[in-house]
Coordinates of C-alpha atoms and ligand atoms in Angstrom, one line a residue:
M20 CA 93.5 -4.9 105.2
D21 CA 95.5 -1.8 106.9
K22 CA 94.7 -3.6 110.2
F23 CA 95.9 -6.9 108.9
N24 CA 99.1 -5.3 107.4
S25 CA 99.9 -3.7 110.9
I26 CA 99.4 -7.1 112.4
G27 CA 101.9 -8.8 110.2
E28 CA 104.4 -5.8 110.7
K29 CA 104.2 -6.0 114.5
L30 CA 104.8 -9.7 114.3
M31 CA 107.8 -9.4 112.1
D32 CA 109.3 -6.6 114.4
W33 CA 108.7 -8.7 117.4
Y34 CA 110.4 -11.7 115.8
S35 CA 113.5 -9.8 114.9
Q36 CA 114.0 -9.0 118.4
N37 CA 112.9 -12.3 120.0
Q38 CA 113.6 -15.2 117.7
R39 CA 115.6 -18.1 119.1
I40 CA 118.7 -19.1 117.2
L41 CA 118.1 -22.6 116.0
P42 CA 119.9 -24.5 113.4
W43 CA 117.1 -25.3 111.0
R44 CA 116.4 -21.6 110.7
N45 CA 119.8 -20.8 109.3
T46 CA 119.2 -22.8 106.2
N47 CA 117.1 -23.1 103.0
D48 CA 117.9 -26.7 102.4
P49 CA 114.6 -28.4 102.3
Y50 CA 115.9 -31.7 103.6
K51 CA 117.1 -30.3 106.7
I52 CA 113.8 -28.3 107.3
W53 CA 111.7 -31.3 106.5
I54 CA 113.7 -33.2 109.3
S55 CA 113.4 -30.6 111.8
E56 CA 109.7 -30.2 111.2
I57 CA 109.1 -33.8 111.6
I58 CA 111.0 -34.0 114.8
L59 CA 109.3 -31.0 116.3
Q60 CA 105.8 -32.3 115.5
Q61 CA 105.6 -34.0 119.0
T62 CA 108.6 -32.9 120.6
R63 CA 109.8 -29.8 122.6
V64 CA 112.5 -27.8 120.9
I65 CA 115.1 -28.3 123.6
Q66 CA 114.8 -32.1 123.1
G67 CA 114.3 -32.0 119.6
L68 CA 117.5 -29.9 118.9
E69 CA 119.7 -32.8 120.3
Y70 CA 118.0 -35.4 118.1
Y71 CA 118.1 -32.9 115.1
N72 CA 121.8 -32.4 115.4
R73 CA 122.7 -36.3 115.8
F74 CA 120.3 -37.2 113.0
I75 CA 121.8 -34.5 110.5
Q76 CA 125.3 -35.5 111.4
R77 CA 124.6 -39.1 110.7
F78 CA 122.4 -38.7 107.6
P79 CA 123.3 -35.2 106.1
T80 CA 121.5 -35.7 102.8
V81 CA 118.3 -37.3 101.5
A82 CA 120.6 -39.9 99.8
A83 CA 122.4 -40.7 103.1
L84 CA 119.1 -41.2 104.7
A85 CA 117.7 -43.3 102.0
E86 CA 120.5 -46.1 101.7
V87 CA 120.5 -47.0 105.4
D88 CA 118.4 -49.9 106.9
E89 CA 115.1 -48.6 108.5
Q90 CA 116.5 -50.3 111.8
E91 CA 119.4 -47.7 111.8
V92 CA 117.1 -44.9 111.3
L93 CA 114.7 -46.2 114.2
K94 CA 117.6 -46.5 116.4
Y95 CA 118.5 -42.8 115.8
W96 CA 114.9 -42.1 116.7
Q97 CA 114.7 -44.0 119.9
G98 CA 113.2 -42.1 122.8
L99 CA 111.5 -39.6 120.5
G100 CA 108.2 -41.5 120.3
Y101 CA 105.7 -41.5 117.5
Y102 CA 108.0 -44.0 115.4
S103 CA 105.8 -43.9 112.4
R104 CA 107.5 -40.4 111.8
A105 CA 110.8 -42.2 111.4
R106 CA 109.7 -44.9 109.2
N107 CA 107.9 -42.3 106.9
L108 CA 111.1 -40.0 106.7
H109 CA 113.1 -43.2 105.7
F110 CA 110.2 -44.2 103.2
S111 CA 109.9 -40.6 101.8
A112 CA 113.8 -40.3 101.3
Q113 CA 113.7 -43.5 99.2
T114 CA 110.9 -42.1 97.1
I115 CA 112.9 -38.8 96.6
V116 CA 116.2 -40.7 95.4
N117 CA 114.0 -43.0 93.3
E118 CA 111.7 -40.6 91.7
Y119 CA 113.3 -37.3 91.9
N120 CA 117.0 -38.3 91.4
S121 CA 117.7 -37.3 95.0
N122 CA 116.4 -33.7 94.6
F123 CA 114.0 -32.6 97.0
P124 CA 110.8 -31.7 94.8
K125 CA 110.0 -27.9 94.5
D126 CA 106.4 -28.3 94.2
Y127 CA 103.9 -28.0 97.1
Q128 CA 101.4 -30.7 95.8
A129 CA 104.6 -33.1 95.0
I130 CA 105.8 -32.7 98.7
L131 CA 102.4 -33.2 100.0
H132 CA 102.2 -36.8 98.4
L133 CA 105.3 -37.7 100.1
K134 CA 104.5 -40.2 102.9
G135 CA 104.1 -38.5 106.5
I136 CA 104.0 -35.1 105.0
G137 CA 100.6 -33.2 105.8
E138 CA 99.6 -29.6 104.7
Y139 CA 101.3 -27.9 107.7
T140 CA 104.8 -29.7 107.0
A141 CA 104.6 -29.1 103.1
A142 CA 103.8 -25.4 103.8
A143 CA 106.7 -25.1 106.1
I144 CA 109.1 -26.7 103.6
V145 CA 108.1 -24.6 100.8
S146 CA 107.9 -21.3 102.5
F147 CA 111.0 -21.6 104.7
A148 CA 113.2 -23.1 101.7
W149 CA 111.7 -21.0 98.8
N150 CA 109.7 -18.3 100.3
M151 CA 106.4 -19.7 98.7
P152 CA 103.3 -18.0 100.3
Y153 CA 101.9 -21.1 101.9
P154 CA 100.6 -20.4 105.5
V155 CA 101.8 -22.8 108.3
V156 CA 99.1 -23.2 110.9
D157 CA 100.3 -25.2 113.8
G158 CA 99.1 -25.2 117.6
N159 CA 100.9 -22.0 118.3
V160 CA 99.2 -20.2 115.3
F161 CA 95.8 -21.4 116.2
R162 CA 96.0 -20.2 119.8
F163 CA 97.3 -16.9 118.8
L164 CA 94.9 -16.1 116.3
S165 CA 92.0 -17.5 118.2
R166 CA 92.8 -15.1 121.0
L167 CA 93.8 -12.1 119.0
F168 CA 90.4 -12.3 117.2
A169 CA 88.3 -13.9 119.8
I170 CA 87.3 -16.9 117.4
D171 CA 84.9 -19.4 118.6
E172 CA 85.4 -21.8 115.5
P173 CA 86.8 -25.1 116.8
V174 CA 90.5 -25.4 115.8
D175 CA 90.2 -29.3 115.5
T176 CA 87.8 -29.6 112.7
G177 CA 88.3 -29.4 108.9
K178 CA 86.1 -26.2 108.7
G179 CA 88.3 -24.6 111.6
K180 CA 91.4 -25.6 109.9
K181 CA 90.5 -24.0 106.6
Y182 CA 89.2 -20.9 108.5
F183 CA 92.4 -20.4 110.2
T184 CA 94.6 -21.0 107.2
E185 CA 92.7 -18.3 105.2
L186 CA 92.9 -15.8 108.0
C187 CA 96.6 -16.6 108.4
A188 CA 97.2 -16.2 104.4
E189 CA 95.5 -12.7 104.6
L190 CA 97.7 -11.6 107.5
M191 CA 100.9 -12.9 105.6
D192 CA 103.3 -10.5 104.0
Q193 CA 103.8 -12.6 100.7
S194 CA 107.3 -11.2 99.8
Q195 CA 108.5 -12.5 103.2
A196 CA 106.4 -15.7 103.6
G197 CA 109.2 -17.8 105.4
T198 CA 109.9 -15.1 107.8
F199 CA 106.4 -14.2 108.5
N200 CA 105.3 -18.0 109.2
Q201 CA 108.6 -18.4 111.5
A202 CA 107.4 -15.2 113.2
I203 CA 103.8 -16.2 114.0
M204 CA 104.8 -19.7 115.1
E205 CA 107.5 -18.3 117.3
F206 CA 105.1 -15.7 118.7
G207 CA 102.8 -18.5 120.0
A208 CA 105.5 -20.5 121.3
L209 CA 107.3 -17.8 123.3
Q210 CA 104.7 -15.0 123.9
C211 CA 101.1 -16.3 123.5
V212 CA 101.7 -19.4 125.5
P213 CA 99.0 -22.0 126.5
A214 CA 98.8 -21.1 130.2
S215 CA 98.7 -17.7 131.6
P216 CA 100.6 -15.7 129.0
D217 CA 102.1 -12.5 130.2
C218 CA 99.8 -10.2 128.3
S219 CA 101.2 -7.1 130.1
V220 CA 104.1 -7.2 127.7
C221 CA 102.5 -8.4 124.6
P222 CA 102.7 -6.1 121.6
F223 CA 99.2 -7.1 120.5
Q224 CA 97.5 -6.2 123.9
A225 CA 95.6 -3.2 122.5
E226 CA 94.1 -5.2 119.7
C227 CA 93.6 -8.6 121.5
L228 CA 89.7 -9.2 121.9
A229 CA 90.3 -12.2 124.1
Y230 CA 92.4 -9.9 126.5
A231 CA 89.9 -7.0 126.4
R232 CA 87.0 -9.7 127.3
K233 CA 89.2 -11.6 130.0
T234 CA 88.4 -14.7 128.0
V235 CA 92.1 -15.6 127.3
A236 CA 92.0 -18.8 128.9
L237 CA 88.9 -20.0 126.8
Y238 CA 91.0 -20.1 123.5
P239 CA 91.5 -21.9 121.3
V240 CA 88.1 -23.8 121.3
K241 CA 88.2 -27.4 120.6
Q242 CA 85.5 -29.8 119.7
N243 CA 86.9 -33.1 120.4
K244 CA 88.7 -34.0 123.5
T245 CA 91.2 -36.8 123.1
R246 CA 89.7 -40.0 124.6
T247 CA 92.2 -42.0 126.3
K248 CA 91.9 -45.8 126.8
D249 CA 93.4 -48.2 129.4
L250 CA 95.7 -51.1 128.4
Y251 CA 97.3 -53.6 130.6
L252 CA 100.7 -54.9 129.5
Y253 CA 102.4 -58.0 130.8
Y254 CA 106.0 -58.2 129.8
F255 CA 108.4 -61.2 130.2
H256 CA 112.1 -61.0 130.3
I257 CA 112.9 -64.6 129.6
C258 CA 116.5 -65.4 129.9
D259 CA 119.1 -68.3 130.4
S260 CA 122.7 -67.4 131.3
D261 CA 123.7 -65.3 128.4
S262 CA 120.7 -65.0 126.0
L263 CA 117.3 -63.4 126.1
Y264 CA 114.1 -63.4 123.9
I265 CA 112.6 -60.3 122.0
R266 CA 110.3 -60.0 119.1
Q267 CA 109.9 -57.3 116.5
R268 CA 106.3 -55.6 116.7
T269 CA 105.1 -56.0 113.0
E270 CA 101.4 -54.9 113.9
K271 CA 100.6 -51.5 112.5
G272 CA 100.7 -48.8 115.3
I273 CA 103.1 -46.4 116.9
W274 CA 105.5 -49.0 117.9
Q275 CA 105.7 -50.9 114.5
N276 CA 109.1 -52.4 113.7
L277 CA 110.6 -51.7 117.2
Y278 CA 111.7 -54.5 119.4
E279 CA 110.4 -55.8 122.8
F280 CA 110.1 -58.5 125.3
P281 CA 107.3 -61.2 124.9
L282 CA 104.0 -59.4 125.8
I283 CA 100.5 -60.3 126.8
E284 CA 98.2 -57.3 126.3
S285 CA 94.7 -57.1 128.0
E286 CA 92.0 -54.4 128.0
I287 CA 91.2 -55.4 131.7
P288 CA 93.8 -55.8 134.8
L289 CA 94.6 -59.5 135.1
S290 CA 95.8 -61.2 138.4
F291 CA 98.6 -63.5 138.2
H292 CA 96.2 -66.4 138.5
Q293 CA 94.3 -65.0 135.4
L294 CA 97.4 -64.2 133.5
V295 CA 98.4 -68.0 133.8
K296 CA 95.2 -69.1 132.1
T297 CA 95.8 -66.8 128.9
P298 CA 96.4 -68.8 125.8
S299 CA 99.8 -67.0 125.3
F300 CA 100.9 -67.8 128.8
Q301 CA 100.0 -71.5 128.4
K302 CA 101.9 -71.7 125.2
W303 CA 105.1 -70.2 126.1
F304 CA 105.3 -71.7 129.6
P305 CA 103.7 -75.2 129.4
Q306 CA 103.0 -77.2 132.4
G307 CA 105.4 -79.8 133.5
R308 CA 108.3 -77.5 134.0
D309 CA 109.2 -75.4 136.9
Y310 CA 109.4 -71.6 136.2
D311 CA 110.6 -68.9 138.6
F312 CA 108.6 -65.6 138.0
Q313 CA 110.3 -62.7 139.5
L314 CA 108.1 -59.6 139.7
V315 CA 110.1 -56.6 138.7
I316 CA 107.5 -54.0 138.0
E317 CA 103.8 -54.0 138.9
H318 CA 101.2 -51.8 137.3
R319 CA 103.5 -49.0 136.3
K320 CA 101.7 -46.2 134.5
H321 CA 102.8 -44.9 131.1
V322 CA 100.8 -42.3 129.3
L323 CA 100.6 -41.9 125.6
S324 CA 98.4 -39.6 123.6
H325 CA 95.6 -41.9 123.4
R326 CA 96.5 -44.7 125.7
I327 CA 97.3 -45.1 129.5
L328 CA 99.5 -48.2 129.6
H329 CA 99.7 -50.0 133.0
T330 CA 102.7 -52.2 132.8
T331 CA 103.8 -55.3 134.8
F332 CA 107.0 -57.0 134.3
Y333 CA 108.4 -60.4 135.1
K334 CA 111.8 -61.7 134.9
V335 CA 111.9 -65.5 134.1
A336 CA 115.3 -67.3 134.3
L337 CA 115.4 -70.6 132.5
D338 CA 118.3 -73.4 132.6
E339 CA 117.7 -74.2 129.0
C340 CA 115.4 -72.7 126.2
P341 CA 112.3 -74.5 125.4
E342 CA 110.6 -75.0 122.0
S343 CA 107.7 -73.1 123.1
L344 CA 109.6 -69.8 122.7
D345 CA 110.7 -70.6 119.2
A346 CA 108.3 -67.8 117.9
F347 CA 110.6 -65.3 119.5
T348 CA 114.2 -64.1 118.5
K349 CA 116.9 -65.3 120.8
I350 CA 119.6 -62.9 121.1
P351 CA 122.9 -62.7 123.2
M352 CA 122.3 -60.2 126.2
S353 CA 125.3 -58.1 125.1
D354 CA 123.4 -57.4 121.6
M355 CA 120.3 -55.9 123.1
E356 CA 121.9 -52.4 122.6
Q357 CA 121.6 -52.8 118.9
Y358 CA 117.9 -53.2 118.6
P359 CA 115.8 -50.1 118.2
V360 CA 113.2 -50.2 121.2
H361 CA 110.6 -47.8 122.4
R362 CA 110.5 -45.7 125.6
L363 CA 108.7 -48.2 127.7
M364 CA 111.0 -51.0 126.7
Q365 CA 113.9 -48.7 127.7
I366 CA 112.3 -48.4 131.0
L367 CA 111.9 -52.2 131.4
L368 CA 115.7 -52.5 130.5
Q369 CA 116.6 -50.1 133.0
S370 CA 114.7 -51.7 135.8
L371 CA 116.9 -54.8 135.2
G372 CA 120.0 -53.1 136.2
P373 CA 123.2 -52.5 134.3
D374 CA 124.2 -56.3 134.4
S375 CA 121.1 -57.9 133.4
D376 CA 120.3 -56.3 130.0
Ligands
SF4_428 S1 97.4 -10.1 124.8 FE1 97.7 -12.0 125.7 S2 96.4 -13.5 124.8 FE2 96.4 -11.6 123.5 S3 97.8 -12.2 121.9 FE3 98.9 -11.1 123.4 S4 99.7 -12.7 124.7 FE4 98.2 -13.5 123.6

């Protein structure tokens, strides 16, 4: 236990001298902590900071977030990716308003039951807001502890997560749970970084087993490497002189409820000849009319966590709007700005140039 205590103390010392000044660290408002944690889940601090400030300015309280349309929340999230985070934030804000009279629940289990909040985020909220002794174990913590103790337990299994959570709880100074959690995460983020950490200036150099064994690069151990899948997307910007067609993605997935141009998806690459034969293409562009397909983008790669998207994009100018496109929403071009769109769609819009959106 002595050794563990000294590790905790060293961490807190290091943190008092090296911590970054960030707005969500100067608050014990559980709503603001929640928003910051959700934004930072898949986003770097620099980018997240800008979004956090804009989000909190527009939705300063849980009630302010709950009362707007989901579409507006998605618009404020635009560009951050992983849009289910924004949908869940909005849904859970409404739960807090309806079931907790707009007061953030002060109970770990109740928080864990809110949509989009897992053990990590619940622990962050209760420890930062109320100093409750729940360990937060994120990628930074896994990396630091696995190197410090040369732990070969994979970090991406239930057993591994439990192991690291218990270890973190043992290291924690329970009277300063919030600061300890901030310190250990910040240490992994700034000092024990993923690639080539500068161990020569590390306060744990003497204790670090991975450093002593020259095996730093081997930690953390992971069991399952993420498998990515290729997907081929064919988008169509179909427009007449002042309108264009879009649709809202209602299917479950990372882009649910966002808007995009008509799309044909394929698991294999399609030549234009093959594309023409697909049922969607034949339905939208029936024979008997002339169409002018202008190729704007061809096989552009866009990498997501589990997918590699290869995008081809056509512009199709029409004199009048055929019934075959009735399944889409026709909007004035000038209104496109108002619709929340995903990052790839932003790239497609940019490729059209300033006057053609
Ligand atoms: S010595 Fe290097 S590997 Fe070990 S904890 Fe410090 S920075 Fe991380």
